[in-house]
Structures are given as structure tokens and as C-alpha cells.
PDB file of C-alpha atoms in Angstrom:
ATOM      1  CA  LYS A1357      -2.524  61.392 138.249  1.00 62.00           C
ATOM      2  CA  ALA A1358      -0.623  61.534 134.993  1.00 75.00           C
ATOM      3  CA  GLY A1359       2.094  64.139 134.662  1.00 91.00           C
ATOM      4  CA  VAL A1360       2.911  66.400 131.767  1.00 95.00           C
ATOM      5  CA  THR A1361       3.406  64.341 128.617  1.00 97.00           C
ATOM      6  CA  GLN A1362       5.613  65.531 125.786  1.00 97.00           C
ATOM      7  CA  THR A1363       5.916  63.769 122.468  1.00 97.00           C
ATOM      8  CA  PRO A1364       8.085  62.771 120.821  1.00 97.00           C
ATOM      9  CA  ARG A1365      11.028  62.382 123.222  1.00 96.00           C
ATOM     10  CA  TYR A1366      13.613  62.646 120.470  1.00 97.00           C
ATOM     11  CA  LEU A1367      13.623  64.144 116.991  1.00 97.00           C
ATOM     12  CA  ILE A1368      16.220  64.539 114.291  1.00 98.00           C
ATOM     13  CA  LYS A1369      15.460  67.024 111.541  1.00 98.00           C
ATOM     14  CA  THR A1370      17.330  68.586 108.651  1.00 98.00           C
ATOM     15  CA  ARG A1371      18.006  72.291 108.274  1.00 98.00           C
ATOM     16  CA  GLY A1372      15.135  74.055 106.524  1.00 98.00           C
ATOM     17  CA  GLN A1373      12.512  71.565 107.633  1.00 98.00           C
ATOM     18  CA  GLN A1374       9.769  72.308 110.090  1.00 98.00           C
ATOM     19  CA  VAL A1375       8.821  70.445 113.254  1.00 98.00           C
ATOM     20  CA  THR A1376       5.832  70.175 115.560  1.00 98.00           C
ATOM     21  CA  LEU A1377       6.124  69.219 119.209  1.00 98.00           C
ATOM     22  CA  SER A1378       3.236  68.208 121.420  1.00 98.00           C
ATOM     23  CA  CYS A1379       2.456  68.704 125.100  1.00 98.00           C
ATOM     24  CA  SER A1380      -0.422  67.296 127.128  1.00 98.00           C
ATOM     25  CA  PRO A1381      -0.762  69.069 130.480  1.00 96.00           C
ATOM     26  CA  ILE A1382      -1.882  67.604 133.770  1.00 93.00           C
ATOM     27  CA  SER A1383      -5.612  67.066 133.789  1.00 92.00           C
ATOM     28  CA  GLY A1384      -7.323  70.241 134.938  1.00 89.00           C
ATOM     29  CA  HIS A1385      -4.375  72.488 134.173  1.00 90.00           C
ATOM     30  CA  ARG A1386      -5.287  75.229 131.708  1.00 91.00           C
ATOM     31  CA  SER A1387      -1.960  76.979 131.276  1.00 92.00           C
ATOM     32  CA  VAL A1388       0.882  75.603 129.163  1.00 95.00           C
ATOM     33  CA  SER A1389       4.290  77.227 128.816  1.00 95.00           C
ATOM     34  CA  TRP A1390       7.197  76.311 126.585  1.00 97.00           C
ATOM     35  CA  TYR A1391      10.905  76.714 127.314  1.00 97.00           C
ATOM     36  CA  GLN A1392      14.025  76.097 125.270  1.00 98.00           C
ATOM     37  CA  GLN A1393      17.096  74.702 127.002  1.00 96.00           C
ATOM     38  CA  THR A1394      20.542  74.903 125.397  1.00 95.00           C
ATOM     39  CA  PRO A1395      24.031  74.607 126.903  1.00 91.00           C
ATOM     40  CA  GLY A1396      24.894  78.137 125.824  1.00 90.00           C
ATOM     41  CA  GLN A1397      21.745  80.102 126.619  1.00 92.00           C
ATOM     42  CA  GLY A1398      20.312  77.977 129.398  1.00 93.00           C
ATOM     43  CA  LEU A1399      16.557  77.945 129.922  1.00 96.00           C
ATOM     44  CA  GLN A1400      14.657  80.538 127.959  1.00 96.00           C
ATOM     45  CA  PHE A1401      10.934  81.222 127.900  1.00 96.00           C
ATOM     46  CA  LEU A1402       9.210  80.801 124.531  1.00 97.00           C
ATOM     47  CA  PHE A1403       5.515  81.434 125.161  1.00 94.00           C
ATOM     48  CA  GLU A1404       2.552  80.691 127.385  1.00 94.00           C
ATOM     49  CA  TYR A1405      -0.961  79.703 126.447  1.00 94.00           C
ATOM     50  CA  PHE A1406      -4.065  79.906 128.577  1.00 92.00           C
ATOM     51  CA  SER A1407      -7.582  79.072 127.420  1.00 91.00           C
ATOM     52  CA  GLU A1408      -6.375  78.721 123.809  1.00 94.00           C
ATOM     53  CA  THR A1409      -4.872  82.223 123.774  1.00 94.00           C
ATOM     54  CA  GLN A1410      -1.225  83.183 123.793  1.00 94.00           C
ATOM     55  CA  ARG A1411      -0.842  85.304 126.921  1.00 91.00           C
ATOM     56  CA  ASN A1412       2.890  85.897 127.004  1.00 91.00           C
ATOM     57  CA  LYS A1413       5.768  85.573 124.584  1.00 94.00           C
ATOM     58  CA  GLY A1414       9.525  85.475 124.958  1.00 94.00           C
ATOM     59  CA  ASN A1415      12.140  86.948 122.690  1.00 94.00           C
ATOM     60  CA  PHE A1416      12.227  84.401 119.881  1.00 97.00           C
ATOM     61  CA  PRO A1417      11.825  84.894 116.128  1.00 97.00           C
ATOM     62  CA  GLY A1418       8.514  84.362 114.387  1.00 96.00           C
ATOM     63  CA  ARG A1419       9.678  80.933 113.188  1.00 98.00           C
ATOM     64  CA  PHE A1420       8.635  79.734 116.625  1.00 98.00           C
ATOM     65  CA  SER A1421       4.894  79.509 117.067  1.00 97.00           C
ATOM     66  CA  GLY A1422       2.408  77.607 119.127  1.00 97.00           C
ATOM     67  CA  ARG A1423      -1.205  76.941 119.790  1.00 97.00           C
ATOM     68  CA  GLN A1424      -3.455  75.469 122.413  1.00 97.00           C
ATOM     69  CA  PHE A1425      -6.532  73.373 121.884  1.00 97.00           C
ATOM     70  CA  SER A1426      -9.807  73.340 123.785  1.00 96.00           C
ATOM     71  CA  ASN A1427      -8.627  70.342 125.838  1.00 95.00           C
ATOM     72  CA  SER A1428      -5.562  72.416 126.907  1.00 95.00           C
ATOM     73  CA  ARG A1429      -3.140  70.306 124.892  1.00 97.00           C
ATOM     74  CA  SER A1430      -0.551  72.465 123.202  1.00 98.00           C
ATOM     75  CA  GLU A1431       1.708  72.245 120.201  1.00 98.00           C
ATOM     76  CA  MET A1432       4.693  74.301 119.245  1.00 98.00           C
ATOM     77  CA  ASN A1433       5.999  74.607 115.727  1.00 98.00           C
ATOM     78  CA  VAL A1434       9.396  75.652 114.462  1.00 98.00           C
ATOM     79  CA  SER A1435       9.664  76.420 110.773  1.00 96.00           C
ATOM     80  CA  THR A1436      12.773  76.679 108.611  1.00 97.00           C
ATOM     81  CA  LEU A1437      14.920  74.910 111.161  1.00 98.00           C
ATOM     82  CA  GLU A1438      18.431  76.149 111.851  1.00 98.00           C
ATOM     83  CA  LEU A1439      21.303  74.295 113.489  1.00 97.00           C
ATOM     84  CA  GLY A1440      20.969  76.606 116.491  1.00 97.00           C
ATOM     85  CA  ASP A1441      17.456  75.327 117.140  1.00 98.00           C
ATOM     86  CA  SER A1442      18.927  72.097 118.449  1.00 98.00           C
ATOM     87  CA  ALA A1443      17.816  72.018 122.054  1.00 97.00           C
ATOM     88  CA  LEU A1444      15.709  70.382 124.718  1.00 96.00           C
ATOM     89  CA  TYR A1445      12.212  71.838 124.527  1.00 98.00           C
ATOM     90  CA  LEU A1446      10.355  71.718 127.809  1.00 97.00           C
ATOM     91  CA  CYS A1447       6.676  72.147 128.401  1.00 96.00           C
ATOM     92  CA  ALA A1448       5.245  73.189 131.762  1.00 95.00           C
ATOM     93  CA  SER A1449       1.640  73.137 132.877  1.00 93.00           C
ATOM     94  CA  SER A1450      -0.077  75.124 135.579  1.00 89.00           C
ATOM     95  CA  LEU A1451      -3.559  75.518 136.976  1.00 84.00           C
ATOM     96  CA  GLY A1452      -3.817  79.173 136.114  1.00 72.00           C
ATOM     97  CA  GLN A1453      -1.965  81.814 134.215  1.00 58.00           C
ATOM     98  CA  GLY A1454       0.315  84.103 136.162  1.00 54.00           C
ATOM     99  CA  SER A1455      -0.910  83.547 139.694  1.00 55.00           C
ATOM    100  CA  PRO A1456       2.000  83.729 142.162  1.00 52.00           C
ATOM    101  CA  ASN A1457       0.768  80.722 144.103  1.00 57.00           C
ATOM    102  CA  TYR A1458       0.415  78.412 141.137  1.00 66.00           C
ATOM    103  CA  GLY A1459       3.315  76.078 140.518  1.00 76.00           C
ATOM    104  CA  TYR A1460       4.580  74.775 137.234  1.00 88.00           C
ATOM    105  CA  THR A1461       5.002  71.067 136.500  1.00 91.00           C
ATOM    106  CA  PHE A1462       7.442  70.247 133.745  1.00 94.00           C
ATOM    107  CA  GLY A1463       7.455  67.405 131.276  1.00 95.00           C
ATOM    108  CA  SER A1464      10.547  65.372 130.390  1.00 94.00           C
ATOM    109  CA  GLY A1465      11.075  67.381 127.245  1.00 96.00           C
ATOM    110  CA  THR A1466      11.614  66.779 123.542  1.00 97.00           C
ATOM    111  CA  ARG A1467      15.240  66.599 122.437  1.00 97.00           C
ATOM    112  CA  LEU A1468      15.448  68.175 118.960  1.00 98.00           C
ATOM    113  CA  THR A1469      18.590  67.758 116.905  1.00 98.00           C
ATOM    114  CA  VAL A1470      18.934  69.701 113.664  1.00 98.00           C
ATOM    115  CA  VAL A1471      21.519  68.369 111.207  1.00 98.00           C
TER     116      VAL A1471
ATOM    117  CA  GLY B 678      14.907  93.703 133.963  1.00 85.00           C
ATOM    118  CA  ASN B 679      14.495  90.567 136.023  1.00 91.00           C
ATOM    119  CA  SER B 680      17.446  88.207 136.277  1.00 95.00           C
ATOM    120  CA  VAL B 681      18.858  85.393 138.369  1.00 97.00           C
ATOM    121  CA  THR B 682      22.517  84.752 139.088  1.00 97.00           C
ATOM    122  CA  GLN B 683      23.682  81.507 140.621  1.00 95.00           C
ATOM    123  CA  MET B 684      27.110  80.189 141.420  1.00 89.00           C
ATOM    124  CA  GLU B 685      28.890  78.477 138.608  1.00 84.00           C
ATOM    125  CA  GLY B 686      29.659  74.828 138.878  1.00 85.00           C
ATOM    126  CA  PRO B 687      30.471  72.157 138.789  1.00 95.00           C
ATOM    127  CA  VAL B 688      30.369  71.540 142.509  1.00 96.00           C
ATOM    128  CA  THR B 689      31.905  68.276 143.674  1.00 97.00           C
ATOM    129  CA  LEU B 690      31.295  67.066 147.221  1.00 97.00           C
ATOM    130  CA  SER B 691      31.800  63.910 149.209  1.00 97.00           C
ATOM    131  CA  GLU B 692      28.777  62.093 150.576  1.00 97.00           C
ATOM    132  CA  GLU B 693      27.444  63.623 153.826  1.00 97.00           C
ATOM    133  CA  ALA B 694      29.106  66.980 153.127  1.00 98.00           C
ATOM    134  CA  PHE B 695      27.241  70.278 153.579  1.00 98.00           C
ATOM    135  CA  LEU B 696      25.892  71.900 150.431  1.00 98.00           C
ATOM    136  CA  THR B 697      25.349  75.560 149.627  1.00 97.00           C
ATOM    137  CA  ILE B 698      24.473  76.842 146.176  1.00 98.00           C
ATOM    138  CA  ASN B 699      24.271  80.617 146.048  1.00 97.00           C
ATOM    139  CA  CYS B 700      21.496  82.404 144.183  1.00 98.00           C
ATOM    140  CA  THR B 701      20.820  86.123 143.944  1.00 98.00           C
ATOM    141  CA  TYR B 702      18.175  87.891 141.925  1.00 97.00           C
ATOM    142  CA  THR B 703      17.294  91.250 140.445  1.00 96.00           C
ATOM    143  CA  ALA B 704      13.628  92.046 140.173  1.00 93.00           C
ATOM    144  CA  THR B 705      10.972  94.665 140.595  1.00 86.00           C
ATOM    145  CA  GLY B 706       9.000  93.962 143.731  1.00 85.00           C
ATOM    146  CA  TYR B 707       9.070  90.636 145.498  1.00 87.00           C
ATOM    147  CA  PRO B 708       8.636  87.792 143.050  1.00 91.00           C
ATOM    148  CA  SER B 709       8.079  84.161 143.965  1.00 92.00           C
ATOM    149  CA  LEU B 710      11.345  82.226 144.033  1.00 95.00           C
ATOM    150  CA  PHE B 711      11.997  78.604 143.151  1.00 95.00           C
ATOM    151  CA  TRP B 712      14.629  75.906 143.069  1.00 97.00           C
ATOM    152  CA  TYR B 713      14.274  73.254 140.388  1.00 96.00           C
ATOM    153  CA  VAL B 714      16.371  70.110 139.956  1.00 97.00           C
ATOM    154  CA  GLN B 715      17.145  68.301 136.718  1.00 96.00           C
ATOM    155  CA  TYR B 716      18.425  64.738 136.709  1.00 94.00           C
ATOM    156  CA  PRO B 717      20.247  63.409 133.635  1.00 89.00           C
ATOM    157  CA  GLY B 718      17.905  62.936 130.697  1.00 85.00           C
ATOM    158  CA  GLU B 719      14.940  64.354 132.571  1.00 88.00           C
ATOM    159  CA  GLY B 720      12.876  67.517 132.704  1.00 90.00           C
ATOM    160  CA  LEU B 721      12.749  69.898 135.641  1.00 93.00           C
ATOM    161  CA  GLN B 722      11.327  68.979 139.018  1.00 93.00           C
ATOM    162  CA  LEU B 723      10.252  71.589 141.526  1.00 93.00           C
ATOM    163  CA  LEU B 724      12.409  71.191 144.620  1.00 96.00           C
ATOM    164  CA  LEU B 725      11.080  74.019 146.758  1.00 95.00           C
ATOM    165  CA  LYS B 726       9.611  77.499 146.564  1.00 94.00           C
ATOM    166  CA  ALA B 727       8.988  80.659 148.575  1.00 94.00           C
ATOM    167  CA  THR B 728       6.379  83.233 147.694  1.00 91.00           C
ATOM    168  CA  LYS B 729       7.222  86.110 150.041  1.00 90.00           C
ATOM    169  CA  ALA B 730      10.077  87.605 151.982  1.00 92.00           C
ATOM    170  CA  ASP B 731      11.391  85.567 154.936  1.00 94.00           C
ATOM    171  CA  ASP B 732       9.576  82.448 153.756  1.00 94.00           C
ATOM    172  CA  LYS B 733      11.591  79.271 154.027  1.00 97.00           C
ATOM    173  CA  GLY B 734      11.009  76.602 151.437  1.00 96.00           C
ATOM    174  CA  SER B 735      12.035  73.048 152.286  1.00 97.00           C
ATOM    175  CA  ASN B 736      11.845  69.594 150.732  1.00 96.00           C
ATOM    176  CA  LYS B 737      13.844  66.353 150.919  1.00 95.00           C
ATOM    177  CA  GLY B 738      16.337  67.911 153.339  1.00 97.00           C
ATOM    178  CA  PHE B 739      16.945  70.954 151.135  1.00 98.00           C
ATOM    179  CA  GLU B 740      16.146  74.431 152.398  1.00 98.00           C
ATOM    180  CA  ALA B 741      16.216  77.986 151.071  1.00 98.00           C
ATOM    181  CA  THR B 742      15.154  81.247 152.706  1.00 97.00           C
ATOM    182  CA  TYR B 743      13.832  84.255 150.778  1.00 97.00           C
ATOM    183  CA  ARG B 744      16.044  87.165 151.866  1.00 96.00           C
ATOM    184  CA  LYS B 745      14.822  90.479 150.472  1.00 94.00           C
ATOM    185  CA  GLU B 746      17.608  92.458 152.183  1.00 94.00           C
ATOM    186  CA  THR B 747      20.268  90.600 150.235  1.00 95.00           C
ATOM    187  CA  THR B 748      17.996  89.606 147.293  1.00 96.00           C
ATOM    188  CA  SER B 749      19.121  86.029 147.799  1.00 97.00           C
ATOM    189  CA  PHE B 750      17.650  82.536 147.881  1.00 98.00           C
ATOM    190  CA  HIS B 751      20.571  80.224 148.650  1.00 98.00           C
ATOM    191  CA  LEU B 752      20.002  76.465 148.568  1.00 98.00           C
ATOM    192  CA  GLU B 753      21.363  74.387 151.463  1.00 98.00           C
ATOM    193  CA  LYS B 754      21.433  70.775 152.537  1.00 98.00           C
ATOM    194  CA  GLY B 755      23.114  69.476 155.635  1.00 97.00           C
ATOM    195  CA  SER B 756      24.229  66.087 154.325  1.00 96.00           C
ATOM    196  CA  VAL B 757      24.235  65.313 150.604  1.00 98.00           C
ATOM    197  CA  GLN B 758      23.860  61.860 149.097  1.00 97.00           C
ATOM    198  CA  VAL B 759      25.085  60.407 145.828  1.00 97.00           C
ATOM    199  CA  SER B 760      21.479  60.486 144.633  1.00 96.00           C
ATOM    200  CA  ASP B 761      21.482  64.301 144.928  1.00 97.00           C
ATOM    201  CA  SER B 762      23.833  64.515 141.940  1.00 97.00           C
ATOM    202  CA  ALA B 763      21.972  66.668 139.406  1.00 97.00           C
ATOM    203  CA  VAL B 764      21.773  70.179 137.989  1.00 97.00           C
ATOM    204  CA  TYR B 765      20.060  72.746 140.218  1.00 98.00           C
ATOM    205  CA  PHE B 766      18.322  75.838 138.859  1.00 97.00           C
ATOM    206  CA  CYS B 767      17.257  78.902 140.773  1.00 97.00           C
ATOM    207  CA  ALA B 768      14.335  80.791 139.240  1.00 96.00           C
ATOM    208  CA  LEU B 769      11.979  83.664 139.821  1.00 94.00           C
ATOM    209  CA  ARG B 770       8.498  84.275 138.476  1.00 90.00           C
ATOM    210  CA  GLY B 771       8.544  87.343 136.288  1.00 87.00           C
ATOM    211  CA  SER B 772       5.856  90.016 136.206  1.00 82.00           C
ATOM    212  CA  GLN B 773       4.226  88.327 133.208  1.00 81.00           C
ATOM    213  CA  GLY B 774       4.108  85.000 135.019  1.00 82.00           C
ATOM    214  CA  ASN B 775       6.897  83.213 133.190  1.00 89.00           C
ATOM    215  CA  LEU B 776       9.881  81.711 134.997  1.00 92.00           C
ATOM    216  CA  ILE B 777      13.313  83.307 134.668  1.00 95.00           C
ATOM    217  CA  PHE B 778      16.113  80.855 135.373  1.00 96.00           C
ATOM    218  CA  GLY B 779      19.707  81.036 136.432  1.00 96.00           C
ATOM    219  CA  LYS B 780      22.320  79.174 134.379  1.00 95.00           C
ATOM    220  CA  GLY B 781      22.212  76.115 136.609  1.00 96.00           C
ATOM    221  CA  THR B 782      24.755  74.534 138.935  1.00 97.00           C
ATOM    222  CA  LYS B 783      25.881  70.957 138.395  1.00 96.00           C
ATOM    223  CA  LEU B 784      26.379  69.015 141.607  1.00 97.00           C
ATOM    224  CA  SER B 785      28.362  65.779 141.737  1.00 97.00           C
ATOM    225  CA  VAL B 786      28.415  63.815 144.974  1.00 97.00           C
ATOM    226  CA  LYS B 787      31.116  61.146 145.361  1.00 97.00           C
ATOM    227  CA  PRO B 788      30.719  58.112 147.628  1.00 95.00           C
TER     228      PRO B 788
END
């Protein structure tokens, strides 16, 4: 079956612009989480969506937002981009939200560069 | 709060050498523990997991045992290959369900 699909793979944006990233989870998975990966901070949790509702949020400013659609696809948006937002953004899908026995499957990520 | 500490890299080994990457955690209770691997230009792949104390996760020759006494989940492999060169991340599942990762350990295996 198809894995987690993230689009686009690469993006270059200018400071002050906004960007939208997309994630299509594995068929049947209802939970989508987003992570930011940078060389300095490592992997940090952004938020998790389940059944179109944000269920959990990390410690990021309000410029970072997301949503989930009825088909479980998710988008994340970053407004007023800063140079420090340059990162690999990873999406992970799971069958259910928060269950200890559910695993996460990650996509290949979107590499965002802010110039 | 919850946190994961793993040994800093990079780790450079010769092919067929024994691998250990140390990982310790701080958490309330007994969270599920994971090792993920990231190859260059790729996302994260689940390598193995353990959901309760004394569980041993294993996959592709890699093993890790959930030790609650030492709050550790060290990754081991008896004989590494060049194809094992990657970055390895130890992680725990936090109380809210999200993953909390260590900083990652880069492994380079030389022929």
C-alpha cells in the first residue's frame, strides 16, 4: 500500500511569505502529526490532528498552523516566514491518536528553505 | 518533563564491527520506546520498538532492550554493514501521544 506522501519535496521561499505543505497519510490512518527537523534543535513536535481536530500541539508560535480534512489529508501553514523556519518538515501518520501500540509512519519530508 | 539523551556522534566503524548506541530517557511512567533510522535525503523509518519494561525490540539484526532500572534503551548490532550508515534516533512516546526524540547519532561504516 502507498506510504505517507508529502508534497512538495522542496520549497524555496522569501522571508515574510507564507507557505502551505501537504501530507497524505496511509489509507485508513486517521491521525497525522507534524515535526520540524533542524540541525540545531533536532526533531520537534509541531501538532497532531485526528478526525479533523487538533488534539495536541507543541511549543511553536502561532505562525505555525494546520488542518485536517475529512479524508485525513493534512496541511500545515507557516505565515510570515523567518530564516529560522528553514527546516525539513516531516509528517507522520498513525491508525489512532495516542494509543501506545500504534506506530507512526513517516513521509520523506518537505525541505523548506527561507531566503 | 520527558526527554531522551543519546550518545553524540559521529560514530565511525569498520564493516563487521559491533555497534552500540546508548540511549537513556526521563519520563513519567513507562512510555513506549523507539529507534528510528534516517538515510540521507529521506524521512524517518521505524527500526524497532518496545512497549513495556524488559521487552526486546529487534529488526534487521538490530536489537534494543527496554531497561526500566537504568531507564535505557541501547541499540546494538553484532556486525554492521556499509548499508547501515545513517542517522539513528531514539524516541519515546510522550503522555500526549507525540514522539520525543533524542538528537540523533550519525553512524558511518567503512568497508
